[in-house]
PDB file of C-alpha atoms in Angstrom:
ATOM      1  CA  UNK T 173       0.000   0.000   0.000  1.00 42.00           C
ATOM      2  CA  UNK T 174       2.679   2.484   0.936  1.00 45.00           C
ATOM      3  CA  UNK T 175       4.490   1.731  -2.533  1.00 46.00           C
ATOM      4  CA  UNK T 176       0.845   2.351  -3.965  1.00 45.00           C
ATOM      5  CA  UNK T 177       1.199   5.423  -2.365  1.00 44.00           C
ATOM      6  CA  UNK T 178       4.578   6.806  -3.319  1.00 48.00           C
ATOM      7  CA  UNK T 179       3.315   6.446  -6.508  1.00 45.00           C
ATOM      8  CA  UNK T 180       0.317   8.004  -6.626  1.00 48.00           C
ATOM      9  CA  UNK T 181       1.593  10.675  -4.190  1.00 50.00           C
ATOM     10  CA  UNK T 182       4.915  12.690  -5.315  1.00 50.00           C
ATOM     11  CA  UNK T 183       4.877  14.163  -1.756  1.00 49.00           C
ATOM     12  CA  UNK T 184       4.845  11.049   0.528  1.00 44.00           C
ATOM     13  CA  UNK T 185       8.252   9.796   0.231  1.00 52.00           C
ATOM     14  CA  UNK T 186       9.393  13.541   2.049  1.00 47.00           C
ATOM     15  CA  UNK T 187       6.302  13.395   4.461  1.00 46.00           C
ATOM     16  CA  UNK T 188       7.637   9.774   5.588  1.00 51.00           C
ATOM     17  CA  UNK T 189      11.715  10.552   5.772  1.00 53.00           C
ATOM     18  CA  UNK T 190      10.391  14.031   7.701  1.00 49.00           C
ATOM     19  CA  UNK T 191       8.452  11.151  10.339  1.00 51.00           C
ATOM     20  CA  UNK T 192      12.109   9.382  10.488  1.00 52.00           C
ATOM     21  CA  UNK T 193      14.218  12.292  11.226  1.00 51.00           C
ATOM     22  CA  UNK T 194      11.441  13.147  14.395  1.00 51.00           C
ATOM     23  CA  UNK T 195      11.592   9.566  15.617  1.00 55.00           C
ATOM     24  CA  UNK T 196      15.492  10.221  15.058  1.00 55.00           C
ATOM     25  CA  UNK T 197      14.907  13.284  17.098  1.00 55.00           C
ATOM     26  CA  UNK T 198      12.843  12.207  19.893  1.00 58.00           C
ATOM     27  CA  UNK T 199      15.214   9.515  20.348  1.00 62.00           C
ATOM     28  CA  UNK T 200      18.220  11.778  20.668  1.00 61.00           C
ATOM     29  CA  UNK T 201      16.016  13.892  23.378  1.00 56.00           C
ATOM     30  CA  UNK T 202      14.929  10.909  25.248  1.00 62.00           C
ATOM     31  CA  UNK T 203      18.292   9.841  25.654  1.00 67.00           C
ATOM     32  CA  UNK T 204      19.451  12.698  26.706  1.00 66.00           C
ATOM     33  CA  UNK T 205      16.951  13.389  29.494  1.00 62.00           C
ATOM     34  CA  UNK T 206      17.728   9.777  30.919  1.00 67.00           C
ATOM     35  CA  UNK T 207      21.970  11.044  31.150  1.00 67.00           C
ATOM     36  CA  UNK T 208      20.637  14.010  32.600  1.00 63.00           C
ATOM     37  CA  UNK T 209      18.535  12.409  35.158  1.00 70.00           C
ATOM     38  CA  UNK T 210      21.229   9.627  35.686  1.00 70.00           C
ATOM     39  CA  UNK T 211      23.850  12.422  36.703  1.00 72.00           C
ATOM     40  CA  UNK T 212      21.726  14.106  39.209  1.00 68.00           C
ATOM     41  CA  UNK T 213      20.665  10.802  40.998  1.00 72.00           C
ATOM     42  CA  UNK T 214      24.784  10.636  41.116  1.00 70.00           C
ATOM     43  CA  UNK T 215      25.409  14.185  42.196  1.00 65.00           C
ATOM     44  CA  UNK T 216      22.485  13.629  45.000  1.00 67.00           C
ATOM     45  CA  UNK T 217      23.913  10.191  46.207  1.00 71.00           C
ATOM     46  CA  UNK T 218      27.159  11.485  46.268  1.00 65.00           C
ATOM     47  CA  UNK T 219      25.975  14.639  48.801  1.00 61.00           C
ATOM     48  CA  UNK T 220      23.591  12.490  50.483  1.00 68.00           C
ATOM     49  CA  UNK T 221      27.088  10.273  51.463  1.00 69.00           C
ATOM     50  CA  UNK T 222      29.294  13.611  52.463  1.00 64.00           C
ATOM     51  CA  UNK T 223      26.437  14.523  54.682  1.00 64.00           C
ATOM     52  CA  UNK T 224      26.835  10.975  56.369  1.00 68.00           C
ATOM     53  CA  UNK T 225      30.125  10.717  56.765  1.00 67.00           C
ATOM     54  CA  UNK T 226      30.238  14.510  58.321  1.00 61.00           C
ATOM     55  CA  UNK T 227      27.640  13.090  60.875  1.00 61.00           C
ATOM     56  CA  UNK T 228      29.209  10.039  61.404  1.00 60.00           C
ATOM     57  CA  UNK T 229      32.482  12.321  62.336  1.00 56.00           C
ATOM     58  CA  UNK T 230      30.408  14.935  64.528  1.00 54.00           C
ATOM     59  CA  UNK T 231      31.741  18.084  61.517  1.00 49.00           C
ATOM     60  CA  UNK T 232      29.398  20.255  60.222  1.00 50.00           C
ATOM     61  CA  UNK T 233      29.141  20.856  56.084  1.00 48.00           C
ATOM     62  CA  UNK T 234      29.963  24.691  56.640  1.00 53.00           C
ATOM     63  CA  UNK T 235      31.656  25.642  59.825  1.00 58.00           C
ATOM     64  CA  UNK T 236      31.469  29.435  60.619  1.00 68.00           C
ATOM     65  CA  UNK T 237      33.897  31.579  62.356  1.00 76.00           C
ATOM     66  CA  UNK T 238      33.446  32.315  65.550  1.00 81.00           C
ATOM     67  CA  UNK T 239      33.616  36.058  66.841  1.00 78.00           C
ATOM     68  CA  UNK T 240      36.586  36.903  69.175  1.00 83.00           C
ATOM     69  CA  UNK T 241      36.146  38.809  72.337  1.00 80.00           C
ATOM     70  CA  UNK T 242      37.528  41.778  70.800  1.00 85.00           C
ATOM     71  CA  UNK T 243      35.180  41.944  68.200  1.00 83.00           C
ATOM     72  CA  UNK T 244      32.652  40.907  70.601  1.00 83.00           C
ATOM     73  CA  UNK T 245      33.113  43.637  72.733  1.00 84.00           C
ATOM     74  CA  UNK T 246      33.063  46.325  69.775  1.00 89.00           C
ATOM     75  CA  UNK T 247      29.682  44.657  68.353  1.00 88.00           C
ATOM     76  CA  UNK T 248      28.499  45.295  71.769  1.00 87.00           C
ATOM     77  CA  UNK T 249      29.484  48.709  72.516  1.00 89.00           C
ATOM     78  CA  UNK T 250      28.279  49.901  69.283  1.00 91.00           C
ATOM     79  CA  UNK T 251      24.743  48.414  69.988  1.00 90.00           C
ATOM     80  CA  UNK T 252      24.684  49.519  73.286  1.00 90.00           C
ATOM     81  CA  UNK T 253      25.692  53.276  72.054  1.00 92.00           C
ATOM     82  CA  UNK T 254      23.320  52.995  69.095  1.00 92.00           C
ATOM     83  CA  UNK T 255      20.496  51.922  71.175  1.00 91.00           C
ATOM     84  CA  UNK T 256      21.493  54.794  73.876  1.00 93.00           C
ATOM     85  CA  UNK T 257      21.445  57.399  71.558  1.00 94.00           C
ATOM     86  CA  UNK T 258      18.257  56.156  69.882  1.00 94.00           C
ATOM     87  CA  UNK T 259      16.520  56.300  73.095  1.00 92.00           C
ATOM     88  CA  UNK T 260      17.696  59.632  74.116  1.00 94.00           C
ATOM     89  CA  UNK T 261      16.279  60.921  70.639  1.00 95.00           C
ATOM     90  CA  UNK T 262      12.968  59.514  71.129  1.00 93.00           C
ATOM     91  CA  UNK T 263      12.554  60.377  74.843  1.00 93.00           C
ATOM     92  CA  UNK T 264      13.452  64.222  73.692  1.00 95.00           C
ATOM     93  CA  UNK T 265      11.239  64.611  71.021  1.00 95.00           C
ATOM     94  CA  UNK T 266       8.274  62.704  73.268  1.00 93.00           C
ATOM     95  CA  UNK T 267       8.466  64.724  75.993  1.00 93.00           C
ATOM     96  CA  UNK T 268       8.756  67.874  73.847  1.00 94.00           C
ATOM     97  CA  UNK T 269       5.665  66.898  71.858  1.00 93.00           C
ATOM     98  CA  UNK T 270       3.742  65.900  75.161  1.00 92.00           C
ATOM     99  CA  UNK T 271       4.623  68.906  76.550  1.00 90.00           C
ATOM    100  CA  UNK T 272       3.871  70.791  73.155  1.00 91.00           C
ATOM    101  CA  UNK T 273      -0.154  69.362  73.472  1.00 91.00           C
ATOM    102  CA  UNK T 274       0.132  70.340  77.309  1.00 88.00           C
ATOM    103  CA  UNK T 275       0.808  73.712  76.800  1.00 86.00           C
ATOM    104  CA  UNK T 276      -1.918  74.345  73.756  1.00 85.00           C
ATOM    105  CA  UNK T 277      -4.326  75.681  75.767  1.00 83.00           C
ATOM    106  CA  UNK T 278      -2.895  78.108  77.733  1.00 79.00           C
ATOM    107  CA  UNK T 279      -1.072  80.085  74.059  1.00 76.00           C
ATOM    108  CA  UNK T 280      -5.352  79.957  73.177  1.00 76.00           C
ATOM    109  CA  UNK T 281      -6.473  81.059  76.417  1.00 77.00           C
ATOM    110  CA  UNK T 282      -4.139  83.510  78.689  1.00 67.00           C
ATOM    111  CA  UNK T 283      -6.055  85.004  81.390  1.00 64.00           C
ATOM    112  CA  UNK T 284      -2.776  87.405  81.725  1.00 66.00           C
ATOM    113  CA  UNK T 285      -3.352  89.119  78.984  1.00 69.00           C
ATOM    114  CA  UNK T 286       0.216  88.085  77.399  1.00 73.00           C
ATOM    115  CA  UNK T 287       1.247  88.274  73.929  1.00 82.00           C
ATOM    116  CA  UNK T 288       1.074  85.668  71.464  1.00 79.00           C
ATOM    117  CA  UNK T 289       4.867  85.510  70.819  1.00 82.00           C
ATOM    118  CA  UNK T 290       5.220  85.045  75.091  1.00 84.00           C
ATOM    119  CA  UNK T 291       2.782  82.448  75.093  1.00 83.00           C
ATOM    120  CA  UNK T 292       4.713  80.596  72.512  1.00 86.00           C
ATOM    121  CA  UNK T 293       8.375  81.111  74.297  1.00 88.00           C
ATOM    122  CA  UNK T 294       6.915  80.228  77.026  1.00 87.00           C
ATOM    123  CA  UNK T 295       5.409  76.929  75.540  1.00 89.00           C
ATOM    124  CA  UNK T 296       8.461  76.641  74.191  1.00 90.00           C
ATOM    125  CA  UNK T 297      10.634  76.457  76.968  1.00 91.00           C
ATOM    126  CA  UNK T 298       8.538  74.359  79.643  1.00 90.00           C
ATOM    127  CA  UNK T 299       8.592  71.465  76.693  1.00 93.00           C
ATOM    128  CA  UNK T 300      12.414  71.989  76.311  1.00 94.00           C
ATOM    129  CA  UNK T 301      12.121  72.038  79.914  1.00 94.00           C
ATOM    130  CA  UNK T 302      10.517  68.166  79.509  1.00 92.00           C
ATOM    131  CA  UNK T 303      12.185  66.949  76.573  1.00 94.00           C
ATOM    132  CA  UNK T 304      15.484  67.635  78.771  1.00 93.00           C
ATOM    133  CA  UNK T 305      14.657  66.156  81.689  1.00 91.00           C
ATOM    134  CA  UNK T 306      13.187  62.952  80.154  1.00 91.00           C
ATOM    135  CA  UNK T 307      15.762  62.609  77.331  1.00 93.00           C
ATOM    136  CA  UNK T 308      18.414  60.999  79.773  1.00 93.00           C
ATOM    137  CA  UNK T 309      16.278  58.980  81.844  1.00 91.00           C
ATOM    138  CA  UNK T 310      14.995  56.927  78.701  1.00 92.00           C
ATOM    139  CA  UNK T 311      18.840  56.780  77.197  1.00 94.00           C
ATOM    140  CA  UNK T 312      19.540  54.895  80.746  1.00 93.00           C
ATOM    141  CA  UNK T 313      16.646  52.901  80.104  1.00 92.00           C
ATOM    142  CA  UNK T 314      16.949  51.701  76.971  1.00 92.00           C
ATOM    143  CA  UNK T 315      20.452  52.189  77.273  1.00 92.00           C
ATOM    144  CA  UNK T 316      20.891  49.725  80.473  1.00 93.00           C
ATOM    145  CA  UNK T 317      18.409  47.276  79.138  1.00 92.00           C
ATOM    146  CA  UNK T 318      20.118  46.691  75.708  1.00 91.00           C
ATOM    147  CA  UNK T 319      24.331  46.425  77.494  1.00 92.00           C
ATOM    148  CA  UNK T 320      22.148  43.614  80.190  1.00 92.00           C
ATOM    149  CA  UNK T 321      20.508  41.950  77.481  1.00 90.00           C
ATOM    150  CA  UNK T 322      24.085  41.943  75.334  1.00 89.00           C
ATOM    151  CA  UNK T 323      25.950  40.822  78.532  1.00 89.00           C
ATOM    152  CA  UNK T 324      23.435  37.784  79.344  1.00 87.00           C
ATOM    153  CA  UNK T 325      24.017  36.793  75.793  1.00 85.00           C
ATOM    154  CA  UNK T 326      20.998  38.355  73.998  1.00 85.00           C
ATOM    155  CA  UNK T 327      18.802  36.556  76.133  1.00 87.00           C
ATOM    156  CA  UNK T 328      15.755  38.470  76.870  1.00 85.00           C
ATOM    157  CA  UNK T 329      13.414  38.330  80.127  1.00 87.00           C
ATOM    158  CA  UNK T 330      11.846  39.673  82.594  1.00 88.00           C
ATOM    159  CA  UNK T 331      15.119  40.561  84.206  1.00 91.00           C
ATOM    160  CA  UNK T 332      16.628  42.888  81.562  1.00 91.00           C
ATOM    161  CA  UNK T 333      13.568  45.547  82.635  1.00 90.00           C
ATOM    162  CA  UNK T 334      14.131  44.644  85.997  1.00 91.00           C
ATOM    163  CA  UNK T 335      17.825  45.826  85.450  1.00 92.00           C
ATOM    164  CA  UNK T 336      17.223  49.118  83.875  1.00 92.00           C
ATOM    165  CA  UNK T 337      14.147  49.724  86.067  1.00 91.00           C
ATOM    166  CA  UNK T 338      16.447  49.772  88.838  1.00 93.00           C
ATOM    167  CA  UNK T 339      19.582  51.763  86.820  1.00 93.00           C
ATOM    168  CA  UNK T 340      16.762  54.220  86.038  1.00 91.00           C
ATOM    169  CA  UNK T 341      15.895  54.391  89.596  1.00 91.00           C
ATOM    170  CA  UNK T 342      19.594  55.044  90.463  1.00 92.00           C
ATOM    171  CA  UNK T 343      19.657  57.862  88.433  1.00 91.00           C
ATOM    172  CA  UNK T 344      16.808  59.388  89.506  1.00 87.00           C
ATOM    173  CA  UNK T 345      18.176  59.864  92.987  1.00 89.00           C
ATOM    174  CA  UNK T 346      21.646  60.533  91.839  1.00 89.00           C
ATOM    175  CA  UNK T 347      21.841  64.024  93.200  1.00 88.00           C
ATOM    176  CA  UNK T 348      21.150  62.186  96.944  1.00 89.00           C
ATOM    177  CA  UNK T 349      24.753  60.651  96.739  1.00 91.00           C
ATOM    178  CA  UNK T 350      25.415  56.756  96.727  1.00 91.00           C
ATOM    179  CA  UNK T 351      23.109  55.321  99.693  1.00 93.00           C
ATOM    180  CA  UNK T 352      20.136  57.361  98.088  1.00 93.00           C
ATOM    181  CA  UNK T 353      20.938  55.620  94.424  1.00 93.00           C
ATOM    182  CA  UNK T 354      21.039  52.276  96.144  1.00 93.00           C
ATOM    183  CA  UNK T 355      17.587  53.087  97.851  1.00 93.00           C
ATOM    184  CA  UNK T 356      16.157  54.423  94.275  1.00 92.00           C
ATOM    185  CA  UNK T 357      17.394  51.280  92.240  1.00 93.00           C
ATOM    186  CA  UNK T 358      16.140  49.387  94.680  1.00 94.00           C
ATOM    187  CA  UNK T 359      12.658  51.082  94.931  1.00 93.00           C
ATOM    188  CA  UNK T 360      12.370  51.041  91.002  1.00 91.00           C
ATOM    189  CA  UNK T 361      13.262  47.676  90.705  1.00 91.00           C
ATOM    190  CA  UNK T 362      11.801  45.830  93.202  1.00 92.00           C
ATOM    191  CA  UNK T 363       8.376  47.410  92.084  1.00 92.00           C
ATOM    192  CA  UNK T 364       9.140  46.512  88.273  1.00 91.00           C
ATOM    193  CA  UNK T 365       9.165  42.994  89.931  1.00 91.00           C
ATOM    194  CA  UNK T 366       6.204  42.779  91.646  1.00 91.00           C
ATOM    195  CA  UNK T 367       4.426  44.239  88.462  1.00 88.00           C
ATOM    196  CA  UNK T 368       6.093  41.680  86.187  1.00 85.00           C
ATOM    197  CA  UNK T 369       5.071  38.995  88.994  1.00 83.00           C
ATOM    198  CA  UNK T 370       1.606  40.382  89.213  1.00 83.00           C
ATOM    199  CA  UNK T 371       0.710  40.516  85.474  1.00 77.00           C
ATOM    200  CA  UNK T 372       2.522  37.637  84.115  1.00 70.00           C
ATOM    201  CA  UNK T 373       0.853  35.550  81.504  1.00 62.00           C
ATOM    202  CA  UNK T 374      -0.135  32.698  82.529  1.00 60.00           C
ATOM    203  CA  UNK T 375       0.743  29.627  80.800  1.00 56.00           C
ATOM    204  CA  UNK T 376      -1.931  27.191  79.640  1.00 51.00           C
ATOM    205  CA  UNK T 377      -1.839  23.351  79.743  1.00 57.00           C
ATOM    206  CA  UNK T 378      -3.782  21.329  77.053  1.00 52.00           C
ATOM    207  CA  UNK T 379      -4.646  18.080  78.049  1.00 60.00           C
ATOM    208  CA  UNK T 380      -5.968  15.349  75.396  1.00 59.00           C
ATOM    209  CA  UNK T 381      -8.851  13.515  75.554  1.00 61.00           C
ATOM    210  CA  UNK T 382     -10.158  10.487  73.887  1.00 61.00           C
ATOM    211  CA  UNK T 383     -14.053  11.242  73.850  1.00 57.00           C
ATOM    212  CA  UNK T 384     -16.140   8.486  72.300  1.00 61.00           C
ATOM    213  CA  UNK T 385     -19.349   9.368  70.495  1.00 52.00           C
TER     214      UNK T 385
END
């Protein structure tokens, strides 16, 4: 029939040798996805035994480098002095916005019959006033709570606030000499304590049960 066809049909014979060369083809590409395929299996069962025999020797595929104290201690001081200085920034500009909204009302409504400009130096000044007096206590804060939380080896609890509570105490009473910063630290931290204590989340238990219906 095909010879029938040849015949007949002038454009069979290149239809048919077109079919050959994409058997050809797909043969070529089959193989070549099977050599592919082969040398990944390889590459994986050659990791796969690396990783075992780094187990079976207690090494790690990638060791890092561990930090020496040096650079320890410069990691650490330039957090600490980051976070210090971040702190101080915020506690200024909060206290000089709080004391910004505080003061509102009396540059709308002055019973003294002062000038606008005097009501606004004076607003001015009583939320420098603020910003300066709360600006330090927040860089000892944070400041305190961020070196205890480095020093414990980033660990972070309860105790870190407990820590600068009680630093922020101490500086509170810091005009009072020593013996009145020991009595302030210990004031501000023992009642950071009982608050943590007193409002500490609870943790839950689940228990399973098998309940047959």
């Amino acid at each position: 029939i095909l010879s029938v066809v040849d015949a007949r049909s002038p454009g069979w014979s290149k239809f048919s040798t077109a079919i050959k060369h994409q058997d050809v083809a797909s043969q070529r590409w089959r193989t070549m996805s099977d050599d592919v395929q082969l040398m990944a299996s390889r590459k994986k069962r050659v990791v796969t035994e690396k990783a075992r025999k780094n187990q079976e020797v207690g090494e790690t595929p990638t060791e890092m480098r561990q930090p020496t104290l040096l650079e320890k201690v410069l990691i650490g001081g330039f957090m600490i002095g980051g976070t210090t200085a971040m702190e101080y920034a915020s506690g200024y500009l909060g206290a000089y916005v709080l004391g910004t909204i505080v003061g509102i009302p009396g540059v709308a409504y002055s019973k003294e019959g002062m000038r606008i400009g005097e009501r606004f130096r004076n607003m001015n000044a009583r939320s420098t006033n603020w910003a300066k007096t709360w600006a330090p206590i927040s860089a000892v804060f944070g400041g305190s709570d961020a070196a205890t939380r480095i020093i414990r080896g980033n660990k972070q609890d309860q105790w870190n606030t407990i820590i600068s509570s009680a630093a922020a105490g101490a500086y509170f009473s810091r005009a009072g000499g020593p013996v009145a910063m020991m009595r302030g630290a210990a004031m501000y931290g023992g009642f950071t304590y009982v608050l943590n204590s007193a409002f500490k989340p609870r943790q839950f238990q689940y228990k399973e049960e098998i309940v047959e219906f």
